[in-house]
Short mmCIF file of C-alpha atoms in Angstrom, two decimals:
data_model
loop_
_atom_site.label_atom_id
_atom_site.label_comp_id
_atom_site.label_asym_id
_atom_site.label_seq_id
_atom_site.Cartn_x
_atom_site.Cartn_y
_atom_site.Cartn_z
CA UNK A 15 235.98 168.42 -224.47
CA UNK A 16 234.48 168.96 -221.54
CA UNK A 17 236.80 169.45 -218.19
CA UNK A 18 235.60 167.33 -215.20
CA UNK A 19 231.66 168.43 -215.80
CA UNK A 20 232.55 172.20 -214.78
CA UNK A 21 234.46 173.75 -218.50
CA UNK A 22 236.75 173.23 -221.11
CA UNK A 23 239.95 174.60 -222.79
CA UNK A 24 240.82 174.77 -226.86
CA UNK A 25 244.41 175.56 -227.56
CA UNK A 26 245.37 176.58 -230.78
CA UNK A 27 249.14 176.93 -231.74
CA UNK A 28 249.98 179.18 -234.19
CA UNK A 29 252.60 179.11 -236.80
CA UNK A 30 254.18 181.85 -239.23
CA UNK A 31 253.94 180.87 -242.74
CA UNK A 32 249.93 179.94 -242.68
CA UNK A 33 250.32 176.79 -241.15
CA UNK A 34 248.01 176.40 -238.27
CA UNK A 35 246.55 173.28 -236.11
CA UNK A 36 244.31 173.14 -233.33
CA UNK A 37 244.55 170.99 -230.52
CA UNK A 38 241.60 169.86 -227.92
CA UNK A 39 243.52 169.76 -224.07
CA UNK A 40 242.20 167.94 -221.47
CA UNK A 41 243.17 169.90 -218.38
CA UNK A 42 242.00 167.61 -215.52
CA UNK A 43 242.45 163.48 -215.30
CA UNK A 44 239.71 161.11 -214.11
CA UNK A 45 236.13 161.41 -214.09
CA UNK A 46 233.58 163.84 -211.86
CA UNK A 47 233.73 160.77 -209.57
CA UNK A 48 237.24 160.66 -208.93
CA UNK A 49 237.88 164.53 -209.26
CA UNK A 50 236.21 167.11 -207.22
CA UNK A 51 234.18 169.53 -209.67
CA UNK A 52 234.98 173.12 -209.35
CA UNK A 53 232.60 174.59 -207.20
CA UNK A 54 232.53 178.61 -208.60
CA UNK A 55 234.49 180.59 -210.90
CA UNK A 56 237.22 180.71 -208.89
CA UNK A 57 237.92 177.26 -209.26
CA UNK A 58 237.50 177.13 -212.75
CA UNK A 59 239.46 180.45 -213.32
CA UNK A 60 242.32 178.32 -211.90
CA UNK A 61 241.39 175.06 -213.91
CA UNK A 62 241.99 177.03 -217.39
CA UNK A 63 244.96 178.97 -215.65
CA UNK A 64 247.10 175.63 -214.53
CA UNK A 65 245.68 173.99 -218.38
CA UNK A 66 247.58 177.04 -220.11
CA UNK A 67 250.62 177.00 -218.33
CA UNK A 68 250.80 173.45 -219.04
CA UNK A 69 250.57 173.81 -222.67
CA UNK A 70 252.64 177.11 -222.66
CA UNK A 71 255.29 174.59 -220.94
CA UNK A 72 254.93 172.07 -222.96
CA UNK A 73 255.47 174.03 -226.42
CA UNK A 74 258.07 176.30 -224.34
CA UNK A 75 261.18 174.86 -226.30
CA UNK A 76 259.50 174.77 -229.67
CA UNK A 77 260.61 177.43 -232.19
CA UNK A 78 258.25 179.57 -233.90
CA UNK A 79 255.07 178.45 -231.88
CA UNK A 80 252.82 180.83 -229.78
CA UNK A 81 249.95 179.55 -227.84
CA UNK A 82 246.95 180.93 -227.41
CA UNK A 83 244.01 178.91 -225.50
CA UNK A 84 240.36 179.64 -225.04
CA UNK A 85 238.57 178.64 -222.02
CA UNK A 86 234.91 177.89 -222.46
CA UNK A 87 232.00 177.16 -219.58
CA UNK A 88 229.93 174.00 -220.02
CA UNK A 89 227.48 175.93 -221.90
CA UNK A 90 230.05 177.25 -224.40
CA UNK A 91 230.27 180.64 -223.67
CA UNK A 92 234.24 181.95 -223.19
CA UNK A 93 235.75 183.20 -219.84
CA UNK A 94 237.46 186.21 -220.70
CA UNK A 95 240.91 185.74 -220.32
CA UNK A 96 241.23 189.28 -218.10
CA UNK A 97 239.62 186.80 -215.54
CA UNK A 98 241.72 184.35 -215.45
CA UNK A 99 245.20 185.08 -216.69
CA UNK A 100 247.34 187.50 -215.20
CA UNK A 101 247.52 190.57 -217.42
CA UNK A 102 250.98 191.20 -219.19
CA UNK A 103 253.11 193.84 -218.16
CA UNK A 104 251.91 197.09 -219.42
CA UNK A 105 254.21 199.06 -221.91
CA UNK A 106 254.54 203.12 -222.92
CA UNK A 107 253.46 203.04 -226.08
CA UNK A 108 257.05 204.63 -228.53
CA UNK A 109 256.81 208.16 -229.53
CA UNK A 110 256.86 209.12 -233.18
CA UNK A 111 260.17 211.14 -234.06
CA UNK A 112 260.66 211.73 -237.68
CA UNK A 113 258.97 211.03 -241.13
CA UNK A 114 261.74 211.82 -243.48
CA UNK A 115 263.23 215.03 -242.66
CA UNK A 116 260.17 215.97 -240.72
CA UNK A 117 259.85 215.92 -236.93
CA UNK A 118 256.91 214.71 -234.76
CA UNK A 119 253.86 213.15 -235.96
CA UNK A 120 250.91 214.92 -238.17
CA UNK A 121 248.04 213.42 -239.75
CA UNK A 122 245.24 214.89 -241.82
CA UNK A 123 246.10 217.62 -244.51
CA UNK A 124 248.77 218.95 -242.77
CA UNK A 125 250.89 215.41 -243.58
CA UNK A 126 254.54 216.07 -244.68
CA UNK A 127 255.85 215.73 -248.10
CA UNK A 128 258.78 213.64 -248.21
CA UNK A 129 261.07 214.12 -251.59
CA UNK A 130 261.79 210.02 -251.90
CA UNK A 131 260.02 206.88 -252.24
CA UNK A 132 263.37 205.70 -250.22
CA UNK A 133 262.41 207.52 -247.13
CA UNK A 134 262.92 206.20 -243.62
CA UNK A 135 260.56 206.60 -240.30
CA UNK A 136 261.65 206.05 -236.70
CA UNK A 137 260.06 206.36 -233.12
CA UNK A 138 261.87 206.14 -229.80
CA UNK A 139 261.09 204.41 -226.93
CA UNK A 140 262.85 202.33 -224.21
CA UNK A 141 264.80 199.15 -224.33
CA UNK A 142 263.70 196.86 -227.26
CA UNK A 143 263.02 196.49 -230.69
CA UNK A 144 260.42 198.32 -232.37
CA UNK A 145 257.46 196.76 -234.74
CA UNK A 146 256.37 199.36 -237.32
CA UNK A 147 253.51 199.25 -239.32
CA UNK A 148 252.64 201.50 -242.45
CA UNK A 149 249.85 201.64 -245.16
CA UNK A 150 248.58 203.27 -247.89
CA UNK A 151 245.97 205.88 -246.73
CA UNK A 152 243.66 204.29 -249.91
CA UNK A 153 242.93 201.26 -246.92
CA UNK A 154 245.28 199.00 -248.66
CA UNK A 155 246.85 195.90 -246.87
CA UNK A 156 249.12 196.84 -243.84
CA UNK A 157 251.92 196.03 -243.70
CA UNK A 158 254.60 195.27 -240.76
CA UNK A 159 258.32 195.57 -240.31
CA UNK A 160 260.78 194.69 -237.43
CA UNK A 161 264.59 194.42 -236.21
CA UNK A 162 265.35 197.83 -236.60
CA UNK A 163 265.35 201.27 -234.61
CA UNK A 164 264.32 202.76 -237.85
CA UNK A 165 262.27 201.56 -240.26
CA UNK A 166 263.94 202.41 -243.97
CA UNK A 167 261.95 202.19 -246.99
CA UNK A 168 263.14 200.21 -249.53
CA UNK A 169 262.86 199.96 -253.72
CA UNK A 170 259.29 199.65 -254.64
CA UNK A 171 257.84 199.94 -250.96
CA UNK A 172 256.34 203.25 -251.78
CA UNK A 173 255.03 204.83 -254.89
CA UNK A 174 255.34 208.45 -256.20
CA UNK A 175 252.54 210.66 -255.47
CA UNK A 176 250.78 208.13 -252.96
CA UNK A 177 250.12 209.16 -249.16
CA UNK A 178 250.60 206.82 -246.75
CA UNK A 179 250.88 206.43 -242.41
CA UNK A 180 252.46 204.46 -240.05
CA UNK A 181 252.55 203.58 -236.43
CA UNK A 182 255.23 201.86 -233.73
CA UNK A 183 254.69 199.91 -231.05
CA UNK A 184 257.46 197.99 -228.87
CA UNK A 185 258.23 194.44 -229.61
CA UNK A 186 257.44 192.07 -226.95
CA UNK A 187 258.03 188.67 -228.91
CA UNK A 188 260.55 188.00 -226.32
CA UNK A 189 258.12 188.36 -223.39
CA UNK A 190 255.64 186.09 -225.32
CA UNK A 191 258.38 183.53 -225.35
CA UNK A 192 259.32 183.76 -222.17
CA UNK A 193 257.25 180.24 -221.56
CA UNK A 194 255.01 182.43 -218.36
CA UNK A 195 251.23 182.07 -219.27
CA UNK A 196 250.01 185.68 -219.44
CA UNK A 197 247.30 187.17 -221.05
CA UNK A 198 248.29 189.99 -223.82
CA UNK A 199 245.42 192.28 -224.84
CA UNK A 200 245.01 193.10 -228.39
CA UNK A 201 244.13 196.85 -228.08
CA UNK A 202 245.57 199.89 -229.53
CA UNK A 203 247.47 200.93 -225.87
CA UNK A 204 250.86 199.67 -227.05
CA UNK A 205 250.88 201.28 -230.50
CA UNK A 206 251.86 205.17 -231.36
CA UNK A 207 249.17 207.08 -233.00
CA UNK A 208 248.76 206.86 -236.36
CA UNK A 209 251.54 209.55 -238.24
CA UNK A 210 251.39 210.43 -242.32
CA UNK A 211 252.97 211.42 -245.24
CA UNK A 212 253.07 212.16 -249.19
CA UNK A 213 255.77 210.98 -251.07
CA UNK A 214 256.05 213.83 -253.90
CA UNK A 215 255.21 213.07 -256.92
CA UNK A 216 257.71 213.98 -258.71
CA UNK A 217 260.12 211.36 -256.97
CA UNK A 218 262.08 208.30 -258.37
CA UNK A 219 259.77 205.63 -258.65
CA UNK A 220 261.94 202.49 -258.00
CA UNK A 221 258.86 199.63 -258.35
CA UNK A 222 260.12 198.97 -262.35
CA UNK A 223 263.72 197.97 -260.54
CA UNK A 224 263.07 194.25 -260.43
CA UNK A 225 265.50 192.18 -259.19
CA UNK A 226 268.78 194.38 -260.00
CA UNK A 227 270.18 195.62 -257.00
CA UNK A 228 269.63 199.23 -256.32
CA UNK A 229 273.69 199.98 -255.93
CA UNK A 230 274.37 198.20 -259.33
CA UNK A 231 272.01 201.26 -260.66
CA UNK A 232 272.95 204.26 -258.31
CA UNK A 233 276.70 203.44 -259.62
CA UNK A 234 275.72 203.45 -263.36
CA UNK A 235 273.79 206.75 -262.59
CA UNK A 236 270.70 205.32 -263.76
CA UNK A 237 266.86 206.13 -263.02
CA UNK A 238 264.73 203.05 -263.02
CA UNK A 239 262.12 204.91 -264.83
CA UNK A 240 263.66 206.41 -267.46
CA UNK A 241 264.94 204.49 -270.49
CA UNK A 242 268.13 205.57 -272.29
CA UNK A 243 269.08 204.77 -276.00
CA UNK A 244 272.82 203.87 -277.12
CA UNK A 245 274.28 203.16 -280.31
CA UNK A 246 275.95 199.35 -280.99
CA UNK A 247 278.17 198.13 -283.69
CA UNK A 248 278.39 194.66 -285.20
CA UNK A 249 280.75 193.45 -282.96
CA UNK A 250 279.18 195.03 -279.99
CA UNK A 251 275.86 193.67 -280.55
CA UNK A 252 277.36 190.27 -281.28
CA UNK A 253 279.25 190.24 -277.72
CA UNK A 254 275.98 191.75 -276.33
CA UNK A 255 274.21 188.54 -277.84
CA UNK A 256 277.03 185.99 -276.22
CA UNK A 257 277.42 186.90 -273.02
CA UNK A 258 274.12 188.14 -271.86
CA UNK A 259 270.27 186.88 -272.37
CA UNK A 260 268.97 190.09 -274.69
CA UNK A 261 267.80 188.09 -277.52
CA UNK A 262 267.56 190.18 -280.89
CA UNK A 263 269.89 193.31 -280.62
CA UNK A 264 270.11 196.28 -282.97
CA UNK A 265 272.39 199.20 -284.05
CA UNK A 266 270.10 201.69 -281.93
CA UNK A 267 268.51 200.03 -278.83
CA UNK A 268 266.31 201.50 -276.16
CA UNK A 269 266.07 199.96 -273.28
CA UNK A 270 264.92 201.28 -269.45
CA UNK A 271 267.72 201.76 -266.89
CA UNK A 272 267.07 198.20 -264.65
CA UNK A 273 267.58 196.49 -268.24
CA UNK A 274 270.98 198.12 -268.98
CA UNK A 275 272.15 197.46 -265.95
CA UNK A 276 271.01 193.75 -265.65
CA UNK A 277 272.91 193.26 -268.84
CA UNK A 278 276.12 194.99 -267.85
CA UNK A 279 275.97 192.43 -264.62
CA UNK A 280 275.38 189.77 -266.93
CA UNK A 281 278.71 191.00 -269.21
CA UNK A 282 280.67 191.10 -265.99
CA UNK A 283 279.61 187.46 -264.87
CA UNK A 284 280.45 186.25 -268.49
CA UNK A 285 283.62 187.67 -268.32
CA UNK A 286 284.37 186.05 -264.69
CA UNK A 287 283.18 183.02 -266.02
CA UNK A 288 285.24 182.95 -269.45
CA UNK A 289 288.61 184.05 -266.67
CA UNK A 290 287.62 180.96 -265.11
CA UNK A 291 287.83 178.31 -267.97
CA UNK A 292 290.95 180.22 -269.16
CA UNK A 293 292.64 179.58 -266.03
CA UNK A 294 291.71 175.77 -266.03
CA UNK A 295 292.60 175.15 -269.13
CA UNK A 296 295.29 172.73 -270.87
CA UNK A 297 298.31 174.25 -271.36
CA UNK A 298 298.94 172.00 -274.28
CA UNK A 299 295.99 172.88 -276.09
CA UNK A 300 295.26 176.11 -277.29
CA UNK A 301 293.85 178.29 -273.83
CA UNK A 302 290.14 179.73 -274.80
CA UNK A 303 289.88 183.45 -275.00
CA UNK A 304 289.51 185.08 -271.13
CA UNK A 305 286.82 187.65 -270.25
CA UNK A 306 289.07 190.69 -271.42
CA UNK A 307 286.34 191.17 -274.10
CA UNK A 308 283.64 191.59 -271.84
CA UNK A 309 284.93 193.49 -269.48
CA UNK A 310 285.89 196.24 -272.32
CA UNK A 311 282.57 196.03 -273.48
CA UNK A 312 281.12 197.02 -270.04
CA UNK A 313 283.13 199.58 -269.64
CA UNK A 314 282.27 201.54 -272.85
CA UNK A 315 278.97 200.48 -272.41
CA UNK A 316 278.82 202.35 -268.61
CA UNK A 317 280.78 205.36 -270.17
CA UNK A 318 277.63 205.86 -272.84
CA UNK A 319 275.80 205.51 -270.08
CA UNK A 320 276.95 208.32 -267.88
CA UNK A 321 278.27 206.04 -265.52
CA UNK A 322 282.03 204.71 -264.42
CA UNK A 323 284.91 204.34 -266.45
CA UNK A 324 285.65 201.09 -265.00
CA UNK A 325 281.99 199.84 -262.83
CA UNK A 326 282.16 197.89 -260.11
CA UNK A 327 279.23 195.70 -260.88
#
């Protein structure tokens, strides 16, 4: 769409979650008749200038929109925005502090070896959040994190034996936000240099955990990668069958640690919810049996185990 004979603007707003549209903005009213064409650069530098400020205002109370515009001559080729928007305020790049237990920043064979796939990284800088960003050194998909001083791996994040690096840079979504048009350069200036590290190999590997919750197995002592074998009676395995999903059961059952522990959770909901009919039922009529069974049956269950007495789970 052509801007009063002399150039032209394309906004696009951007959205998280994939969704994108892009809009065509006409910057100037009227015809070349009725409007003065811009006579140099300098004129159109401030045509796409006053066309992004309008949009930037205009989207300036929507959440989760950024704007971005490109501002093309009437042949098509694009002004660079160093030209006409002012440049954004420049930032000191955060310094790397620790990978793990180690201090500073190393890349190359020298790379520390941290002892857990639940390791944590962190770089300081000024005011601000930080955005990390980490991948695996095989050229894999990065990946970013933010909203933390200190970015903590979690369960099935990293993988035993694999080598990995990762980079901070300050956040400036607030600046972005901030509804001024301004012109942010996507270059490597802002970000830390690149800082690596081996996770040994020896460590737990947590990506089998699933969706049991990482406490729920540090409390029952268990490895996610290991599996452990226990010994059921009749009436075990029958109570095992009732109050949790495990299908078929057996005198002698294997099973890895995230399993055990899914089913003790299940036991312990089974039990809350069996407390719960008890409570609301008729005292005429004869009161259904309360979770007491259950709950014994998790406890020698955790006790096998090598976990608590009485879990928490």
């Amino acid at each position: 769409m052509t801007l009063a004979g002399s150039g032209r603007t394309r906004t696009v707003l951007r959205w998280p979650a994939v969704l994108a549209t892009i809009a065509c903005v006409l910057a100037a009213a009227g015809s070349a008749s009725a409007r003065a064409t811009p006579g140099g650069d300098a004129a159109l530098y401030a045509q796409c200038r006053n066309a992004m400020q309008e949009i930037t205002d205009d989207y300036r109370d929507a959440d989760n929109v950024s704007v971005a515009m490109v501002c093309e001559r009437p042949d098509g080729t694009s002004v660079d925005p160093k030209l006409w928007l002012p440049a954004a305020p420049a930032r000191t790049a955060p310094t790397p502090a620790m990978t793990g237990d180690h201090r500073g920043c190393v890349a190359g064979p020298g790379r520390p070896v941290v002892g857990t796939t639940l390791t944590t990284v962190w770089a300081t800088s000024g005011p601000g959040e930080i955005i990390y960003e980490y991948q695996p050194l095989d050229g894999s998909e990065t990946i970013d994190s933010s909203g933390s001083r200190v970015l903590e791996f979690g369960p099935g994040d990293l993988a035993p034996g694999g080598s990995y690096r990762w980079r901070a840079r300050v956040d400036d979504t607030a600046d972005r936000a901030s509804g001024q048009a301004t012109f942010y350069p996507d270059d490597e200036q802002a970000w830390s240099p690149w800082c690596e590290f081996t996770v040994a190999a020896d460590a737990v590997d947590y990506r089998p955990l699933g969706d049991v919750s990482l406490e729920a197995l540090n409390e029952l002592g268990l490895r996610p990668d290991r599996q452990y074998a226990l010994s059921l009676s009749s009436r075990q395995q029958r109570l095992l069958r009732e109050g949790t999903d495990v299908g078929r059961t057996s005198a002698r059952m294997t099973l890895t640690g995230p399993r055990w522990a899914d089913l003790l959770i299940q036991l312990t909901e089974s039990a809350f919810l069996a407390d719960e009919v008890a409570a609301e039922a008729d005292e005429e009529d004869s009161a259904p049996p309360d979770g007491t069974v259950y709950r014994e049956l998790v406890d020698v269950l955790s006790i096998e185990l090598g976990g608590p007495r009485h879990p928490k789970i």
